[in-house]
XYZ file of N, CA and C in Angstrom:
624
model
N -35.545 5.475 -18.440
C -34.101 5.299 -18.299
C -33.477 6.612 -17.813
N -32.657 6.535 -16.925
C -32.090 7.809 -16.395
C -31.274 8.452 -17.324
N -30.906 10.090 -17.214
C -30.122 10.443 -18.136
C -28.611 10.487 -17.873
N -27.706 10.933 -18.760
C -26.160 10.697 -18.143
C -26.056 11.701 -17.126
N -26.729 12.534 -17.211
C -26.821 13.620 -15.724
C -27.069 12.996 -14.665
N -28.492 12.592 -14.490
C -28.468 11.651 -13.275
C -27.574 10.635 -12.873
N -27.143 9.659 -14.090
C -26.360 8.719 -13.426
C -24.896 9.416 -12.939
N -24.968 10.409 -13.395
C -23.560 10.989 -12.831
C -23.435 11.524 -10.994
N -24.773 12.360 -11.132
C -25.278 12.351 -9.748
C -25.483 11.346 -8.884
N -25.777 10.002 -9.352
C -25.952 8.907 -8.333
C -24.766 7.925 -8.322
N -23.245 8.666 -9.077
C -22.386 7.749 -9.020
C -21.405 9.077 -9.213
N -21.118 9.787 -8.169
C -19.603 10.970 -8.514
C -18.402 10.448 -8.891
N -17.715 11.113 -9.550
C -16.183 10.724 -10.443
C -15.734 10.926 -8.907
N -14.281 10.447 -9.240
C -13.236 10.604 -7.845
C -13.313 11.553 -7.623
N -12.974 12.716 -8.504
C -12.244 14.164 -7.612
C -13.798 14.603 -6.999
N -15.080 14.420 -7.518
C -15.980 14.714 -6.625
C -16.185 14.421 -5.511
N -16.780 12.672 -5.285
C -16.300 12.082 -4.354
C -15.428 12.558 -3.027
N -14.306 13.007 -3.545
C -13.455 13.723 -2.492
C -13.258 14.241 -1.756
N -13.771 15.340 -2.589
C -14.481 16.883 -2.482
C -15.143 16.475 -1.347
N -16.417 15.949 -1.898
C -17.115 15.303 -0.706
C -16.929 14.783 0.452
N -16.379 14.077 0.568
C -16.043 13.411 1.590
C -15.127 14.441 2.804
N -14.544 15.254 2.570
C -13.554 16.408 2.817
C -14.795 17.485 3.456
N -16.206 17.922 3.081
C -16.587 18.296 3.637
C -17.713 17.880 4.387
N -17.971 16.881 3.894
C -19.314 16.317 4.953
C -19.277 14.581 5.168
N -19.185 14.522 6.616
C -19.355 13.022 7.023
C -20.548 12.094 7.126
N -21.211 12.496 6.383
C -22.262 11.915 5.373
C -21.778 10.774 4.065
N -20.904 11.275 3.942
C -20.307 10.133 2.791
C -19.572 9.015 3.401
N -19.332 7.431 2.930
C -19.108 6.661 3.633
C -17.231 7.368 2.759
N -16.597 6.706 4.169
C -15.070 7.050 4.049
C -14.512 6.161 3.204
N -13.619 7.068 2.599
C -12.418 6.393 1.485
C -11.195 5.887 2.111
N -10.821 4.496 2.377
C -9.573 4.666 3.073
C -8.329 5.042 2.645
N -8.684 5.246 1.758
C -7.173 6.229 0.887
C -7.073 7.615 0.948
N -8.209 8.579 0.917
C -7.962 9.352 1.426
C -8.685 10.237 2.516
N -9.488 9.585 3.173
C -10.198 9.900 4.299
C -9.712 9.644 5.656
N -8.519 8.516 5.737
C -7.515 7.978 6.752
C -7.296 9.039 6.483
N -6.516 9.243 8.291
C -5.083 10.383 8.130
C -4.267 9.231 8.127
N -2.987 9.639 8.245
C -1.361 9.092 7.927
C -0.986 9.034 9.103
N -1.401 9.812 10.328
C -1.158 9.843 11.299
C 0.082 10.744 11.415
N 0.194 11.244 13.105
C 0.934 12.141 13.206
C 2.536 11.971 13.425
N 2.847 10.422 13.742
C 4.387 9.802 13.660
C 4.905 10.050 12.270
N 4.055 10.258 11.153
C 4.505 9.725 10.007
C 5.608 11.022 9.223
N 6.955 10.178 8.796
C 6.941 9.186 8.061
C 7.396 8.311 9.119
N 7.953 7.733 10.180
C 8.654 6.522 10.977
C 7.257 5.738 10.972
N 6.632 6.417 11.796
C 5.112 5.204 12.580
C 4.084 6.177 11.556
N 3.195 5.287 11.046
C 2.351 5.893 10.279
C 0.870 4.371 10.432
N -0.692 4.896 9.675
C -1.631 4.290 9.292
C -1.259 3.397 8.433
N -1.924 1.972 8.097
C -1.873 1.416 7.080
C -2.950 0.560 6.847
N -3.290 0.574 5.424
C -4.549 0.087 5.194
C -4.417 -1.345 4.724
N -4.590 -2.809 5.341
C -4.062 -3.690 5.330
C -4.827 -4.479 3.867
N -4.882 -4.863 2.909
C -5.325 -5.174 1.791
C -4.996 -6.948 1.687
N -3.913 -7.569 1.869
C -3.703 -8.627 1.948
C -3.244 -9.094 2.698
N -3.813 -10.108 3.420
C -3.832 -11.385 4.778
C -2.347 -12.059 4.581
N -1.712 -11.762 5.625
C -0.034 -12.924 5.667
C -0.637 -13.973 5.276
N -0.328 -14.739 4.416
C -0.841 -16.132 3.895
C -1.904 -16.874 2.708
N -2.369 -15.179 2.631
C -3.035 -15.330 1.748
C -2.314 -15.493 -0.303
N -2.872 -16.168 -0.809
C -2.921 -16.517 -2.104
C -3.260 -15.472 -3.245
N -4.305 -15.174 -2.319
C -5.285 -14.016 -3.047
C -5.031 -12.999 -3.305
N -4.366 -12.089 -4.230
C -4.564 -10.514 -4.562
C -5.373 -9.725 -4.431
N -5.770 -9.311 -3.101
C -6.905 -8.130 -2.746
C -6.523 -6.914 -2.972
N -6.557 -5.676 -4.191
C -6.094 -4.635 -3.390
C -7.517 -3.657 -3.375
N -6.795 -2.421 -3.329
C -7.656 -1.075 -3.034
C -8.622 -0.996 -4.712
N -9.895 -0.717 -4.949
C -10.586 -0.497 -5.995
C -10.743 1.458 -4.971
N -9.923 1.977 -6.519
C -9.430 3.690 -5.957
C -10.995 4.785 -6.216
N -12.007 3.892 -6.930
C -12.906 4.463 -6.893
C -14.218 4.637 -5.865
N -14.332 3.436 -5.580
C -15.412 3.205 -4.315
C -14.609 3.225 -3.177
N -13.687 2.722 -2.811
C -12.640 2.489 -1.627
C -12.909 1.330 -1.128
N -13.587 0.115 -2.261
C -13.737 -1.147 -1.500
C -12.422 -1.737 -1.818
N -11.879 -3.578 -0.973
C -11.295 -3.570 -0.882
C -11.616 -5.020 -2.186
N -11.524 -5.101 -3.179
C -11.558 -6.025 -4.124
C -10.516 -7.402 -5.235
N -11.470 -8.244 -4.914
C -10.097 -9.110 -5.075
C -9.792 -8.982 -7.325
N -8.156 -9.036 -7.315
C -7.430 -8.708 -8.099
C -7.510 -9.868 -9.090
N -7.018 -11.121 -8.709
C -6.420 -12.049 -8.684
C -6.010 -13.157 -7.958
N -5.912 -14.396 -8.653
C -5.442 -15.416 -7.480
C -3.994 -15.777 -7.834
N -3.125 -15.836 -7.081
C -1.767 -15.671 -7.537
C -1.407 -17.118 -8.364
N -1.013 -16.874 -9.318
C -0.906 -18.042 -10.515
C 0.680 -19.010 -10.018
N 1.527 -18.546 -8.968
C 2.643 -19.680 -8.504
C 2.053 -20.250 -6.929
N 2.474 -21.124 -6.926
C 2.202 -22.096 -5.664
C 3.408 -21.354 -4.386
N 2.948 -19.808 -4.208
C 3.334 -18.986 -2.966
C 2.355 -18.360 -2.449
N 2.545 -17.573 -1.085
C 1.409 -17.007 -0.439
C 2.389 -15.627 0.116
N 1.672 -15.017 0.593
C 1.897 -13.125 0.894
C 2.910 -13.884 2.513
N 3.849 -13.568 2.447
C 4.632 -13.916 3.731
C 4.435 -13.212 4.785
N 3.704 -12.068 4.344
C 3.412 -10.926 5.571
C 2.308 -9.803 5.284
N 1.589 -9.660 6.131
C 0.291 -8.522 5.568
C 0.619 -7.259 5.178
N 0.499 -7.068 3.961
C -0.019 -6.173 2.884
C -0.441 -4.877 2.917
N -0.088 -4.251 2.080
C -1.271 -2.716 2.206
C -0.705 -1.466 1.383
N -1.520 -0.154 2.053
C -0.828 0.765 1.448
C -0.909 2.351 2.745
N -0.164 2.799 2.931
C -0.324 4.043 3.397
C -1.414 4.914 3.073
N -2.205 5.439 3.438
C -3.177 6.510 3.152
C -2.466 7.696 3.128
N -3.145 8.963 2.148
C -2.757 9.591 1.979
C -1.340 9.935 1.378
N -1.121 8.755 0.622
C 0.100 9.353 -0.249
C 0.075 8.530 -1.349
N 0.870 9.051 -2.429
C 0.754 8.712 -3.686
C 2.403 8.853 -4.721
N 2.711 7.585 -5.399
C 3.722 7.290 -6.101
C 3.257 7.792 -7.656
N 4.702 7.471 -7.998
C 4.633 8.471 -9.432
C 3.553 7.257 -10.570
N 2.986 6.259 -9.926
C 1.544 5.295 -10.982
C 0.817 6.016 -10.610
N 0.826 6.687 -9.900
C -0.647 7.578 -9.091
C -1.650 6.583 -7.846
N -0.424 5.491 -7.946
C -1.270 4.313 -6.306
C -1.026 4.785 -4.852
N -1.199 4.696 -3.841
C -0.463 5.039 -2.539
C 0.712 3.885 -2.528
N 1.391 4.328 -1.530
C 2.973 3.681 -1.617
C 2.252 2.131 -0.602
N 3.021 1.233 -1.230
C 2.778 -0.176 -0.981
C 3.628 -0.475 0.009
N 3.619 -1.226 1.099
C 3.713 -1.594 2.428
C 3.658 -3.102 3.126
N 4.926 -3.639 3.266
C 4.647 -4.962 3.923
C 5.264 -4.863 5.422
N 4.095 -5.578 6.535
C 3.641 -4.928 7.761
C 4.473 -6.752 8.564
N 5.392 -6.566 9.192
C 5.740 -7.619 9.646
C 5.285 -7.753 11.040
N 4.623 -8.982 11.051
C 4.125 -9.133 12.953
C 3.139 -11.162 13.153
N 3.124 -10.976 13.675
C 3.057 -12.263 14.519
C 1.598 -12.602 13.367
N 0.518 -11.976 13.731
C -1.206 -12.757 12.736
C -0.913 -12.082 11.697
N -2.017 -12.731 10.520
C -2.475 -11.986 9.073
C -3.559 -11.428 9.905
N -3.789 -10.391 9.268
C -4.832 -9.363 9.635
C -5.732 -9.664 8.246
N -7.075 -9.128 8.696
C -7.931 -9.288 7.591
C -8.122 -7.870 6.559
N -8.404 -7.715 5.243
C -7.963 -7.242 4.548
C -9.059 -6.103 5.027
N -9.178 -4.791 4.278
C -9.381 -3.666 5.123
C -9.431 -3.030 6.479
N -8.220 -3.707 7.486
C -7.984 -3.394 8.363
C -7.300 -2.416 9.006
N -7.088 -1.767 10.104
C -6.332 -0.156 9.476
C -5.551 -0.764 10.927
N -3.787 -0.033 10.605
C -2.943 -0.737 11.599
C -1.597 0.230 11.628
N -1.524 0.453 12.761
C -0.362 1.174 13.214
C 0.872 0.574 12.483
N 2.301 1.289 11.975
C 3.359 0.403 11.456
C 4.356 1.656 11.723
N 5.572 0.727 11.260
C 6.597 1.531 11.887
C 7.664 1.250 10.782
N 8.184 2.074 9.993
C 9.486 2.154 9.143
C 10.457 1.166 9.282
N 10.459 0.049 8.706
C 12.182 -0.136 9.060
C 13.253 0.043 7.920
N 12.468 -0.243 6.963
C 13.355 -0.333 5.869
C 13.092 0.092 4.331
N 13.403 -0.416 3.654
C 13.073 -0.057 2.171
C 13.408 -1.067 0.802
N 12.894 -1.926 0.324
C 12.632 -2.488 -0.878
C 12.571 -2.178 -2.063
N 13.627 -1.530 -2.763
C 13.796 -1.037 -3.770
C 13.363 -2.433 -5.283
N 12.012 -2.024 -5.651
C 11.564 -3.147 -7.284
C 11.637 -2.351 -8.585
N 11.502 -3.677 -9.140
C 11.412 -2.839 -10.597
C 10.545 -3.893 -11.039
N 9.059 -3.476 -11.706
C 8.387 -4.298 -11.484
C 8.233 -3.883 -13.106
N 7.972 -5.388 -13.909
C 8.039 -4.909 -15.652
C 8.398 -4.122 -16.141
N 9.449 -3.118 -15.625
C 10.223 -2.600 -15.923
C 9.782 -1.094 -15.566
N 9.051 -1.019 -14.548
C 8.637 0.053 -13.805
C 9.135 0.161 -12.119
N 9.812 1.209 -11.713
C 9.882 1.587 -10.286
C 8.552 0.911 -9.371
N 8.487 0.191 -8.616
C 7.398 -0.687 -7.554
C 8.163 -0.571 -5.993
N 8.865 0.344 -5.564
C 9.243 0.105 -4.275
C 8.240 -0.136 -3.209
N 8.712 -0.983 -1.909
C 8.465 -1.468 -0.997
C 8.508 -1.230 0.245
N 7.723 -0.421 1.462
C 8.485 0.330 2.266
C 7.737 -1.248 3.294
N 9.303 -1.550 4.013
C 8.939 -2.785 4.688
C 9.256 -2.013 6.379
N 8.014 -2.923 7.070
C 7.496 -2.559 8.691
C 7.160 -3.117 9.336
N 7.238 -3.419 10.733
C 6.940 -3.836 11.984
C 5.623 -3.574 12.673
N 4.628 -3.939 12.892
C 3.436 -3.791 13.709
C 4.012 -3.139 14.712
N 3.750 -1.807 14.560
C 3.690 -0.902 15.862
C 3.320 -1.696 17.370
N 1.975 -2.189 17.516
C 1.646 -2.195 18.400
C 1.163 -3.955 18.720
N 2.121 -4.679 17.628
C 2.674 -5.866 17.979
C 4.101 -6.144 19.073
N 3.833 -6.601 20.262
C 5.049 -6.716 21.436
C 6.335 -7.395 20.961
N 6.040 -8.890 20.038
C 7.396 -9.562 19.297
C 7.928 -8.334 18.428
N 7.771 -7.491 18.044
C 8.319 -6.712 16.562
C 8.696 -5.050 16.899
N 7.792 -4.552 17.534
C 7.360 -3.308 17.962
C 8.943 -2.308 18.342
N 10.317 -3.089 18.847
C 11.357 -2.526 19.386
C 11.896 -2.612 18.182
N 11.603 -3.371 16.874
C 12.880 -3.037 15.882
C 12.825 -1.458 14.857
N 14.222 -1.247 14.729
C 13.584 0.200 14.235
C 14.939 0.319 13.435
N 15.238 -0.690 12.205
C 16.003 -0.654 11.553
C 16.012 -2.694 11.059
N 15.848 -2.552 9.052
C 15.926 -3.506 8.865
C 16.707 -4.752 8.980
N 18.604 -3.953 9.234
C 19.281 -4.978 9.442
C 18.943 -5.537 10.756
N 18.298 -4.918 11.852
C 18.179 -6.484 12.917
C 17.072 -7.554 12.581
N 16.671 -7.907 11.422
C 15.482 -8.946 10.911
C 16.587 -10.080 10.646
N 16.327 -11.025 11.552
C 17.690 -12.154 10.415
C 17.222 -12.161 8.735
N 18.424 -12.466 9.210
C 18.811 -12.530 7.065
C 17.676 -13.701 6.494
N 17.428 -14.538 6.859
C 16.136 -15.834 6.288
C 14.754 -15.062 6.222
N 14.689 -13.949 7.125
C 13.449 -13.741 7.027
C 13.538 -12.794 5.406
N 14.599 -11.640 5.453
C 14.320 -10.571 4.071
C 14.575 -11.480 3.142
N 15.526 -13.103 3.596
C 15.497 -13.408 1.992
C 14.066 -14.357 1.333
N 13.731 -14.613 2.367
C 12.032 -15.215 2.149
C 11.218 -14.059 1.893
N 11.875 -12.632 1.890
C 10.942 -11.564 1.114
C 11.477 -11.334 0.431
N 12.081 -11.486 -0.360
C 12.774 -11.050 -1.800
C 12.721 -12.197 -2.593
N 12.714 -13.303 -1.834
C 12.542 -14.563 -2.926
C 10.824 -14.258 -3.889
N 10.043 -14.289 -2.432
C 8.189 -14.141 -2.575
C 8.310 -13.048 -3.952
N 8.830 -12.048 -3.805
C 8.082 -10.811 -4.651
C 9.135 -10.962 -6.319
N 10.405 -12.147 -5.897
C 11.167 -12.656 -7.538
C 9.887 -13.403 -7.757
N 9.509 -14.129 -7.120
C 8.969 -15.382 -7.616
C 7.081 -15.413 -8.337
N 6.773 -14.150 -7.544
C 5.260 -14.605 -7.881
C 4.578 -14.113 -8.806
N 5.092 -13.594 -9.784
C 4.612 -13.169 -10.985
C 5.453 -14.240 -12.495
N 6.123 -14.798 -11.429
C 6.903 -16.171 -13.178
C 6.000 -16.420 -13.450
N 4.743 -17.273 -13.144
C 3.807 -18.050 -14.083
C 3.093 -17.364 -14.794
N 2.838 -16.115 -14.882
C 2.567 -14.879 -15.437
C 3.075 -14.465 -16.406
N 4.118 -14.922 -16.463
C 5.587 -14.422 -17.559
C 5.715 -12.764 -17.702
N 5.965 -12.734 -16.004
C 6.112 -11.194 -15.630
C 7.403 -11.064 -15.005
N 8.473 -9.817 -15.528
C 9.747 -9.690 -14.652
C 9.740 -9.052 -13.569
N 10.046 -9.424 -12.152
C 10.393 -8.937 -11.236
C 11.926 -8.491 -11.040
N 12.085 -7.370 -10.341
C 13.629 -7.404 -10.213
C 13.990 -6.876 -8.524
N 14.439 -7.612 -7.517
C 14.272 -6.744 -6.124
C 16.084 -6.518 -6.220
N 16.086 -5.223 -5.815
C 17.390 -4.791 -5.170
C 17.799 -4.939 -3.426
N 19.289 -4.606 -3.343
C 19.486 -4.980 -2.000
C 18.548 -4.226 -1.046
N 18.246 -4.515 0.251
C 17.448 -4.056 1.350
C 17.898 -2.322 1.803
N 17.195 -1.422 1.788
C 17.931 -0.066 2.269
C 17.299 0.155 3.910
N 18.363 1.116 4.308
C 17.840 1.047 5.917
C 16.700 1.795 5.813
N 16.170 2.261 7.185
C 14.726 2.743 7.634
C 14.964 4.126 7.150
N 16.115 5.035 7.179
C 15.909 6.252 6.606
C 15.872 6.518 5.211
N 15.615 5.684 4.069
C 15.694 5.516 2.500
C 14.488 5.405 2.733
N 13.369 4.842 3.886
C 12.014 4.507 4.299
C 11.467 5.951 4.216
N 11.979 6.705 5.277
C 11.240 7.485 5.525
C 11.481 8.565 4.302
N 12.562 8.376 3.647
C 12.445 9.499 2.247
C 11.691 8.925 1.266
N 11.046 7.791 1.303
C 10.531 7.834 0.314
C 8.615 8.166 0.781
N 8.388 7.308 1.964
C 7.281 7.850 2.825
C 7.056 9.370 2.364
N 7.767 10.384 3.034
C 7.821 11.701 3.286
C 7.587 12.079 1.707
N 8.455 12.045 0.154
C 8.529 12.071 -1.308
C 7.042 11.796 -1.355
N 6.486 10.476 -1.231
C 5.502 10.114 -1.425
C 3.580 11.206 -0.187
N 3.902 11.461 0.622
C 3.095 12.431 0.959
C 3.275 13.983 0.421
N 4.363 14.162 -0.314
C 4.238 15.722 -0.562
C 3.841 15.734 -2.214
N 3.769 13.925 -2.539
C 3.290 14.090 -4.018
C 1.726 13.722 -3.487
N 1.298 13.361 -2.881
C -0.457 13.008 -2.693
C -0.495 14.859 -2.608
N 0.117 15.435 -1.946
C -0.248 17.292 -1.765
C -0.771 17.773 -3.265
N 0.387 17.478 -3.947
C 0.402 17.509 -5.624
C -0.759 17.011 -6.446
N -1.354 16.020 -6.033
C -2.158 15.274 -7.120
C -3.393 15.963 -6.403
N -3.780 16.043 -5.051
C -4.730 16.322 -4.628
C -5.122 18.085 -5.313
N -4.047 18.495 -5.703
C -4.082 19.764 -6.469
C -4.806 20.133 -7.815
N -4.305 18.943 -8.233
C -4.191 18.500 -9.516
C -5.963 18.190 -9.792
N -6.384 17.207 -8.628
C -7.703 17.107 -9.143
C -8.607 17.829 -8.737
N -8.391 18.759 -7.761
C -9.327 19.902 -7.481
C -9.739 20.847 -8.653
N -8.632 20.877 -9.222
C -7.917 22.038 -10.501
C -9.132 21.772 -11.715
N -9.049 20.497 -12.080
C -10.395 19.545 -12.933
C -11.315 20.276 -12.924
């Protein structure tokens, strides 16, 4: 039987892992923090697509391996109105990367990596915790790609996103709470907040 030494060696904690990965491309990539963010960001930034427009299914990020693993099957009779994800390289005060809904014509399949573009901002309160929403346009989708501010989305579409994210945790007997829609620059402060705290944590676990 191996000892806890070895198995530690044949399975590194995160901040090792990291480490790793940071200096040798020998290690398979983390898409959380082995993506860059890209150089638009905060407006146009990377995004790591986790859940399919339409999908049922709760896929997100497993923060240890960087696979993309399913969560859950959503317990109300709704589906993800628009593909999913999270920014690489940045991190909210749960210690997750900031969460991201990517508006454009297909569902993309879940670990897919995809250009996006700021429009707006989704202020939640999710069980009674801060959960904001930075909502976006497929960059390099042609229907979507010119909007660059949430109020030109008709109004049916944000309220079919604010209904989705009241609604899909009731059978759960979980509170959602969404506030009104903020424009694309409440986006990019929280984008920008959220990369100078990944600076922070990445500090934090070197420090370990």
């Amino acid at each position: 039987m191996a000892s806890h030494t070895e198995t530690s060696r044949q399975h590194p904690r995160l901040n090792e892992r990291i480490l790793s990965s940071m200096s040798r491309k020998t290690v398979a990539a983390h898409p959380w923090h082995d993506v860059e963010i890209g150089p638009g960001a905060p407006r146009i930034f990377n995004c790591v697509v986790e859940i399919s427009k339409g999908s049922k299914v709760k896929y997100e990020l497993d923060k240890e391996s960087g696979l993309i693993k399913v969560d859950r099957v959503l317990y109300s009779s709704v589906v993800y109105p628009h593909n999913y994800g999270f920014i690489p390289r940045t991190v909210c005060e749960d210690k997750d990367p900031i969460d991201v809904l990517v508006i454009m014509q297909e569902p993309v399949l879940p670990g897919c990596l995809l250009r996006a573009k700021a429009i707006g901002l989704m202020p939640m309160i999710d069980q009674g915790e801060k959960d904001d929403k930075i909502i976006a346009v497929c960059a390099d989708d042609p229907e979507y790609r010119d909007i660059n501010d949430i109020k030109e989305l008709p109004p049916h579409r944000l309220a079919e996103i604010r209904r989705f994210f009241e609604d899909y945790k009731k059978n759960e007997n979980k509170e959602v709470a969404v506030d009104d829609f903020l424009p694309a620059e409440k986006a990019y402060e929280a984008i920008k907040g959220s990369m100078d705290l990944y600076g922070e944590y990445i500090v934090e676990i070197l420090r370990r």
